[in-house]
Amino acid sequence: MGRPPCCEKEGVKKGPWTPEEDIILVSYIQEHGPGNWRAVPTNTGLMRCSKSCRLRWTNYLRPGIKRGNFTDQEEKLIIHLQALLGNRWAAIASYLPERTDNDIKNYWNTHLKKKLKKLQFSAGEEGGRTMNPISNNHHQSVSKGQWERRLQTDIHMAKQALSEALSLDTMNLESPSPPSIGPANTCTYASSTENISRLLENWMKSTPKSRSRASLGSMSNVCSETTTIESTTPAAIGKVMMGSTTHHDQLGFRSVKIESSGRSVLQEESKESLSAVAPPLSFIENWLFDDLSVGNGGDDDHQDLVDLPLSDASELFQD
DNA sequence: AACCACACCAACCGCAACACT
DNA sequence: GAGTGTTGCGGTTGGTGTGGT
């Protein structure tokens, strides 16, 4: 009857992750690197399915993740990329290296959708007709001319979005506390483990009921102050420490360089980080940038387009 | 203080794509 | 090319927090 579940339901734990589980997972990935998720539950003893482990890592424990408080720039970028790409959150997330697709998706569903709906409503009231500023409307049948015009607009939007993304990156690089990405940054892999140590600290302090939330909050402090895990020392840490005298460093502060079967985690992460700093450019993207750089010398048309209120921009797509 | 409604977000589920044999 | 296993993605759900009454 239907498709079998991805993993045996029996004995598989569900629901929120505990700090202990996080530590175990991070510790394992430090040693073996992300990937081969199928082996993670069996090798770590975690009563989680591989999917859950992967998700936990990519959406939460992975280094270099920024959580909460989307900036105006990011918001703008998401809106434009959504207009361009639709609900392809993974693709959109690739332009926001510090954000996960899940995060962006959540933000879109909880904040931006409503925001745009409001815009749509007010614009609809003003204009006396319904206008959808987001791309969902794009799927409605349109004439070829309209489609072409829309495509052109989308390209403009993409260009601007990309240039904004670049300028964001530049800003981030210049800022005093850049996100923990890139091999040159000493706060690479350790960031997530630092988070976990902080998480544990809060976890120990807080009541069982508020544990989850409290710890989640602490996780957002990527690369912040260093905290010794010894000060908290729950039983789980002991488990993690087993078989390694260097785990303390790994969990605490170490700028990671762990070799595992000829391939360091750092290398793995670096690949990610590199692509994070400079998302891989496809031919089209390169072309967009080429064109952008030409137009950057005071091409107000592009700026106008992006600065255009979404409700107005959407009018371009109307009859 | 108690209740309710809403907001938020981590995690789950199912499907599709990909990789390997 | 077919079959099987694994990973990635997007939609959705459920638990918890928060604000209003």
Short mmCIF file of C-alpha atoms (C1' of nucleotides) in Angstrom, two decimals:
data_model
loop_
_atom_site.label_atom_id
_atom_site.label_comp_id
_atom_site.label_asym_id
_atom_site.label_seq_id
_atom_site.Cartn_x
_atom_site.Cartn_y
_atom_site.Cartn_z
CA MET A 1 0.00 0.00 0.00
CA GLY A 2 1.79 3.04 -1.22
CA ARG A 3 5.41 3.79 -0.92
CA PRO A 4 7.29 2.38 2.04
CA PRO A 5 8.74 4.92 4.46
CA CYS A 6 12.31 6.08 3.96
CA CYS A 7 13.29 4.40 7.17
CA GLU A 8 11.85 1.88 9.53
CA LYS A 9 9.37 3.60 11.77
CA GLU A 10 10.19 1.35 14.67
CA GLY A 11 12.72 2.80 17.04
CA VAL A 12 13.13 5.96 15.02
CA LYS A 13 12.90 9.03 17.14
CA LYS A 14 10.96 12.00 15.89
CA GLY A 15 10.46 15.53 16.99
CA PRO A 16 12.86 18.19 18.16
CA TRP A 17 16.52 17.37 18.44
CA THR A 18 18.15 17.41 21.84
CA PRO A 19 21.53 19.06 22.41
CA GLU A 20 23.00 15.64 23.02
CA GLU A 21 21.87 14.45 19.64
CA ASP A 22 23.22 17.61 18.05
CA ILE A 23 26.59 17.04 19.62
CA ILE A 24 26.71 13.47 18.52
CA LEU A 25 25.79 14.42 14.99
CA VAL A 26 28.23 17.30 14.77
CA SER A 27 30.95 15.20 16.25
CA TYR A 28 30.35 12.48 13.73
CA ILE A 29 30.31 14.87 10.82
CA GLN A 30 33.48 16.47 12.06
CA GLU A 31 35.13 13.13 11.80
CA HIS A 32 33.57 11.79 8.65
CA GLY A 33 32.29 14.83 6.86
CA PRO A 34 28.78 15.43 5.63
CA GLY A 35 27.41 12.86 3.27
CA ASN A 36 26.65 9.17 3.42
CA TRP A 37 23.69 10.02 5.57
CA ARG A 38 22.44 6.53 5.42
CA ALA A 39 25.34 5.47 7.60
CA VAL A 40 24.97 8.26 10.12
CA PRO A 41 22.24 6.76 12.32
CA THR A 42 23.90 3.37 12.48
CA ASN A 43 27.37 4.74 13.08
CA THR A 44 26.34 7.28 15.67
CA GLY A 45 23.69 5.29 17.41
CA LEU A 46 21.27 8.12 16.88
CA MET A 47 17.72 6.89 16.78
CA ARG A 48 17.01 9.15 13.86
CA CYS A 49 16.50 8.43 10.24
CA SER A 50 19.13 9.53 7.77
CA LYS A 51 16.87 12.15 6.36
CA SER A 52 16.35 13.71 9.72
CA CYS A 53 20.11 13.81 10.31
CA ARG A 54 20.76 15.45 6.98
CA LEU A 55 18.05 17.99 7.53
CA ARG A 56 19.26 18.80 10.99
CA TRP A 57 22.74 19.35 9.66
CA THR A 58 21.87 21.39 6.61
CA ASN A 59 19.22 23.51 8.25
CA TYR A 60 20.67 24.00 11.64
CA LEU A 61 24.09 22.70 12.53
CA ARG A 62 25.97 23.50 9.36
CA PRO A 63 28.52 26.25 9.92
CA GLY A 64 27.95 29.67 8.51
CA ILE A 65 24.23 29.73 8.96
CA LYS A 66 22.64 32.99 9.93
CA ARG A 67 19.31 32.74 11.63
CA GLY A 68 16.45 35.14 12.05
CA ASN A 69 16.36 38.86 11.33
CA PHE A 70 16.33 39.01 7.58
CA THR A 71 17.75 42.31 6.40
CA ASP A 72 15.94 44.54 3.97
CA GLN A 73 18.49 43.61 1.37
CA GLU A 74 17.90 39.94 1.90
CA GLU A 75 14.19 40.44 1.86
CA LYS A 76 14.39 42.32 -1.38
CA LEU A 77 16.62 39.71 -2.85
CA ILE A 78 14.27 36.92 -1.88
CA ILE A 79 11.29 38.71 -3.35
CA HIS A 80 13.03 39.30 -6.60
CA LEU A 81 14.46 35.84 -6.82
CA GLN A 82 11.08 34.36 -6.00
CA ALA A 83 9.60 36.43 -8.77
CA LEU A 84 12.25 35.09 -11.05
CA LEU A 85 12.60 31.50 -9.93
CA GLY A 86 9.32 30.73 -8.27
CA ASN A 87 9.24 28.52 -5.23
CA ARG A 88 12.61 27.00 -5.93
CA TRP A 89 13.88 27.65 -2.48
CA ALA A 90 17.08 25.74 -2.86
CA ALA A 91 17.97 27.83 -5.88
CA ILE A 92 17.06 31.00 -4.06
CA ALA A 93 19.05 29.90 -1.04
CA SER A 94 22.11 29.49 -3.21
CA TYR A 95 22.14 33.25 -3.59
CA LEU A 96 21.86 33.70 0.14
CA PRO A 97 24.66 31.48 1.38
CA GLU A 98 24.01 32.19 5.01
CA ARG A 99 20.40 31.15 4.78
CA THR A 100 18.91 27.74 4.34
CA ASP A 101 16.18 26.95 1.90
CA ASN A 102 13.96 26.00 4.79
CA ASP A 103 14.59 29.33 6.44
CA ILE A 104 13.85 31.25 3.30
CA LYS A 105 10.77 29.19 2.65
CA ASN A 106 9.53 29.81 6.16
CA TYR A 107 10.26 33.49 5.90
CA TRP A 108 8.44 33.68 2.64
CA ASN A 109 5.42 31.83 3.92
CA THR A 110 5.18 33.70 7.18
CA HIS A 111 6.31 37.20 6.32
CA LEU A 112 6.73 38.00 2.69
CA LYS A 113 3.60 36.33 1.42
CA LYS A 114 1.52 38.42 3.73
CA LYS A 115 3.51 41.52 3.00
CA LEU A 116 3.01 41.10 -0.71
CA LYS A 117 -0.63 40.25 -0.23
CA LYS A 118 -1.07 43.51 1.57
CA LEU A 119 0.69 45.31 -1.20
CA GLN A 120 -1.44 43.53 -3.69
CA PHE A 121 -4.55 44.46 -1.80
CA SER A 122 -3.71 48.12 -1.52
CA ALA A 123 -2.60 48.27 -5.10
CA GLY A 124 -5.74 46.49 -6.13
CA GLU A 125 -7.83 49.00 -4.29
CA GLU A 126 -6.02 51.86 -5.88
CA GLY A 127 -5.98 50.49 -9.32
CA GLY A 128 -9.46 49.08 -9.15
CA ARG A 129 -8.27 45.65 -10.19
CA THR A 130 -6.51 42.76 -8.66
CA MET A 131 -2.82 42.60 -9.15
CA ASN A 132 -0.55 39.91 -8.00
CA PRO A 133 2.96 41.17 -7.54
CA ILE A 134 4.42 37.74 -7.24
CA SER A 135 5.21 35.32 -9.86
CA ASN A 136 2.44 32.89 -9.18
CA ASN A 137 0.42 34.94 -11.54
CA HIS A 138 3.02 34.33 -14.14
CA HIS A 139 1.59 30.94 -14.70
CA GLN A 140 -1.57 32.41 -16.02
CA SER A 141 -1.87 32.36 -19.69
CA VAL A 142 -0.26 35.31 -21.31
CA SER A 143 0.33 36.27 -24.84
CA LYS A 144 3.71 35.72 -26.40
CA GLY A 145 4.44 39.40 -26.37
CA GLN A 146 3.63 39.63 -22.73
CA TRP A 147 5.74 36.63 -22.00
CA GLU A 148 8.68 38.15 -23.74
CA ARG A 149 8.24 41.40 -21.92
CA ARG A 150 7.98 39.56 -18.68
CA LEU A 151 11.09 37.56 -19.41
CA GLN A 152 12.92 40.76 -20.08
CA THR A 153 11.75 42.16 -16.79
CA ASP A 154 12.75 38.98 -15.04
CA ILE A 155 16.19 39.24 -16.50
CA HIS A 156 16.45 42.78 -15.25
CA MET A 157 15.33 41.61 -11.88
CA ALA A 158 17.80 38.79 -11.89
CA LYS A 159 20.59 41.14 -12.75
CA GLN A 160 19.70 43.43 -9.93
CA ALA A 161 19.26 40.59 -7.52
CA LEU A 162 22.64 39.24 -8.41
CA SER A 163 24.31 42.58 -8.11
CA GLU A 164 22.66 43.09 -4.77
CA ALA A 165 23.83 39.70 -3.69
CA LEU A 166 27.33 40.64 -4.68
CA SER A 167 27.23 43.94 -2.90
CA LEU A 168 25.90 42.14 0.14
CA ASP A 169 28.82 39.82 0.05
CA THR A 170 31.18 42.71 -0.29
CA MET A 171 29.59 44.40 2.67
CA ASN A 172 29.82 41.25 4.68
CA LEU A 173 33.47 40.89 3.92
CA GLU A 174 34.08 44.39 5.10
CA SER A 175 32.05 44.11 8.23
CA PRO A 176 33.91 43.56 11.49
CA SER A 177 32.34 40.19 12.17
CA PRO A 178 31.89 38.44 8.90
CA PRO A 179 29.96 35.22 8.71
CA SER A 180 31.97 32.13 9.28
CA ILE A 181 32.55 31.04 5.78
CA GLY A 182 35.62 30.38 3.79
CA PRO A 183 38.72 28.42 4.57
CA ALA A 184 40.70 31.46 5.60
CA ASN A 185 38.31 32.14 8.38
CA THR A 186 39.39 30.41 11.56
CA CYS A 187 35.81 30.21 12.62
CA THR A 188 34.82 27.67 10.08
CA TYR A 189 33.71 24.34 11.25
CA ALA A 190 33.99 25.07 14.90
CA SER A 191 31.24 27.58 14.71
CA SER A 192 28.52 25.06 14.96
CA THR A 193 30.14 23.27 17.81
CA GLU A 194 30.60 26.51 19.62
CA ASN A 195 26.96 27.02 19.15
CA ILE A 196 26.29 23.69 20.63
CA SER A 197 28.38 24.40 23.66
CA ARG A 198 26.45 27.57 24.15
CA LEU A 199 23.32 25.70 23.48
CA LEU A 200 24.18 23.23 26.16
CA GLU A 201 24.90 25.99 28.56
CA ASN A 202 21.46 27.41 28.06
CA TRP A 203 19.98 24.00 28.06
CA MET A 204 21.40 23.28 31.46
CA LYS A 205 20.25 26.60 32.82
CA SER A 206 16.77 26.60 31.42
CA THR A 207 13.79 24.62 32.53
CA PRO A 208 12.98 21.47 30.61
CA LYS A 209 9.96 23.09 29.07
CA SER A 210 11.82 26.07 27.70
CA ARG A 211 14.93 24.13 26.77
CA SER A 212 14.18 23.76 23.18
CA ARG A 213 13.45 27.36 22.44
CA ALA A 214 16.18 28.73 24.62
CA SER A 215 18.75 26.61 22.97
CA LEU A 216 17.50 27.41 19.56
CA GLY A 217 18.05 31.05 20.25
CA SER A 218 21.57 30.52 21.34
CA MET A 219 22.39 28.72 18.18
CA SER A 220 22.14 31.89 16.22
CA ASN A 221 25.28 33.27 17.73
CA VAL A 222 27.56 31.92 15.13
CA CYS A 223 31.19 32.60 15.83
CA SER A 224 30.49 34.62 18.89
CA GLU A 225 32.32 34.32 22.14
CA THR A 226 33.97 31.04 22.91
CA THR A 227 32.56 28.95 25.66
CA THR A 228 34.12 25.96 27.30
CA ILE A 229 32.01 22.91 27.12
CA GLU A 230 33.51 21.71 30.37
CA SER A 231 31.49 24.19 32.27
CA THR A 232 28.33 22.40 31.29
CA THR A 233 29.42 18.83 30.88
CA PRO A 234 26.22 16.87 30.50
CA ALA A 235 26.50 13.16 30.27
CA ALA A 236 26.18 13.28 26.54
CA ILE A 237 29.46 15.02 26.17
CA GLY A 238 31.13 12.07 27.75
CA LYS A 239 29.74 9.90 25.03
CA VAL A 240 30.99 12.22 22.40
CA MET A 241 34.38 12.42 23.95
CA MET A 242 34.79 8.72 23.94
CA GLY A 243 37.69 7.52 21.92
CA SER A 244 39.19 10.88 21.37
CA THR A 245 41.19 13.14 23.58
CA THR A 246 41.00 15.96 21.15
CA HIS A 247 37.29 16.26 21.05
CA HIS A 248 37.31 18.94 23.62
CA ASP A 249 39.04 21.18 21.19
CA GLN A 250 36.86 20.09 18.39
CA LEU A 251 33.80 20.88 20.34
CA GLY A 252 35.12 24.05 21.78
CA PHE A 253 37.29 26.16 19.63
CA ARG A 254 39.38 24.36 17.18
CA SER A 255 39.71 25.68 13.72
CA VAL A 256 38.99 22.32 12.30
CA LYS A 257 41.42 20.27 10.39
CA ILE A 258 40.30 16.71 10.69
CA GLU A 259 41.51 14.22 8.22
CA SER A 260 39.17 11.45 7.38
CA SER A 261 40.05 8.89 4.81
CA GLY A 262 42.26 11.30 2.95
CA ARG A 263 39.69 14.03 2.81
CA SER A 264 39.33 16.69 5.44
CA VAL A 265 36.05 18.01 6.58
CA LEU A 266 37.46 21.41 6.11
CA GLN A 267 37.98 20.70 2.50
CA GLU A 268 34.45 19.54 2.18
CA GLU A 269 33.17 22.59 3.94
CA SER A 270 35.47 24.83 2.05
CA LYS A 271 33.91 23.78 -1.15
CA GLU A 272 30.59 24.77 0.27
CA SER A 273 31.96 27.95 1.70
CA LEU A 274 33.66 28.97 -1.46
CA SER A 275 30.52 28.52 -3.39
CA ALA A 276 28.80 30.37 -0.65
CA VAL A 277 30.96 33.43 -0.97
CA ALA A 278 30.75 33.36 -4.71
CA PRO A 279 27.82 31.28 -5.87
CA PRO A 280 28.73 29.30 -8.95
CA LEU A 281 27.80 31.20 -12.01
CA SER A 282 26.09 29.57 -14.84
CA PHE A 283 26.51 30.78 -18.33
CA ILE A 284 23.39 32.85 -18.07
CA GLU A 285 24.44 34.32 -14.77
CA ASN A 286 27.79 35.27 -16.17
CA TRP A 287 26.03 36.84 -19.03
CA LEU A 288 23.80 38.73 -16.67
CA PHE A 289 26.79 40.01 -14.79
CA ASP A 290 28.57 41.00 -17.93
CA ASP A 291 25.61 43.03 -18.91
CA LEU A 292 25.27 44.44 -15.44
CA SER A 293 28.81 45.62 -15.30
CA VAL A 294 28.26 47.41 -18.55
CA GLY A 295 25.14 48.99 -17.26
CA ASN A 296 26.52 49.83 -13.86
CA GLY A 297 27.92 53.11 -15.03
CA GLY A 298 24.78 55.00 -14.20
CA ASP A 299 22.23 52.78 -15.77
CA ASP A 300 19.27 54.00 -13.89
CA ASP A 301 16.88 51.80 -15.75
CA HIS A 302 17.94 48.74 -13.81
CA GLN A 303 17.81 50.51 -10.53
CA ASP A 304 14.43 51.91 -11.35
CA LEU A 305 13.12 48.50 -12.03
CA VAL A 306 14.15 47.09 -8.75
CA ASP A 307 13.23 50.14 -6.80
CA LEU A 308 9.88 49.99 -8.40
CA PRO A 309 7.30 48.93 -5.83
CA LEU A 310 6.38 45.36 -6.45
CA SER A 311 2.82 46.25 -7.09
CA ASP A 312 3.97 48.62 -9.78
CA ALA A 313 6.44 46.18 -11.16
CA SER A 314 3.72 43.64 -11.45
CA GLU A 315 1.89 45.96 -13.72
CA LEU A 316 4.51 45.22 -16.29
CA PHE A 317 3.08 41.78 -16.39
CA GLN A 318 -0.45 42.88 -16.83
CA ASP A 319 -2.22 43.49 -20.09
"C1'" DA B 1 -5.19 34.40 35.60
"C1'" DA B 2 -7.30 31.91 31.95
"C1'" DC B 3 -8.47 31.35 27.53
"C1'" DC B 4 -8.14 31.90 22.63
"C1'" DA B 5 -6.24 33.00 18.15
"C1'" DC B 6 -2.52 33.81 15.60
"C1'" DA B 7 2.54 33.71 14.36
"C1'" DC B 8 6.59 31.42 13.93
"C1'" DC B 9 9.68 27.81 12.75
"C1'" DA B 10 11.77 23.13 13.23
"C1'" DA B 11 10.85 18.95 11.54
"C1'" DC B 12 8.29 15.57 8.83
"C1'" DC B 13 6.51 13.54 4.56
"C1'" DG B 14 6.28 12.28 -0.11
"C1'" DC B 15 8.01 12.75 -4.49
"C1'" DA B 16 11.60 13.41 -7.93
"C1'" DA B 17 16.16 13.29 -9.34
"C1'" DC B 18 20.39 11.28 -9.19
"C1'" DA B 19 23.91 7.55 -8.62
"C1'" DC B 20 25.23 3.11 -8.83
"C1'" DT B 21 25.07 -1.72 -10.25
"C1'" DG C 1 17.77 0.21 -20.10
"C1'" DA C 2 16.00 -1.62 -15.66
"C1'" DG C 3 16.20 -1.96 -10.89
"C1'" DT C 4 17.50 -0.33 -6.48
"C1'" DG C 5 19.30 2.73 -3.06
"C1'" DT C 6 20.30 7.47 -1.65
"C1'" DT C 7 19.89 12.31 -1.57
"C1'" DG C 8 17.62 16.73 -2.37
"C1'" DC C 9 13.65 19.53 -2.63
"C1'" DG C 10 9.25 21.65 -1.70
"C1'" DG C 11 4.85 21.43 0.68
"C1'" DT C 12 2.87 20.80 4.93
"C1'" DT C 13 2.24 19.97 9.84
"C1'" DG C 14 2.53 20.35 14.75
"C1'" DG C 15 4.48 22.30 18.90
"C1'" DT C 16 5.52 26.40 21.21
"C1'" DG C 17 5.54 31.32 22.01
"C1'" DT C 18 3.08 35.66 22.09
"C1'" DG C 19 -0.41 39.06 22.10
"C1'" DG C 20 -5.19 40.20 22.77
"C1'" DT C 21 -9.45 39.82 25.31
#
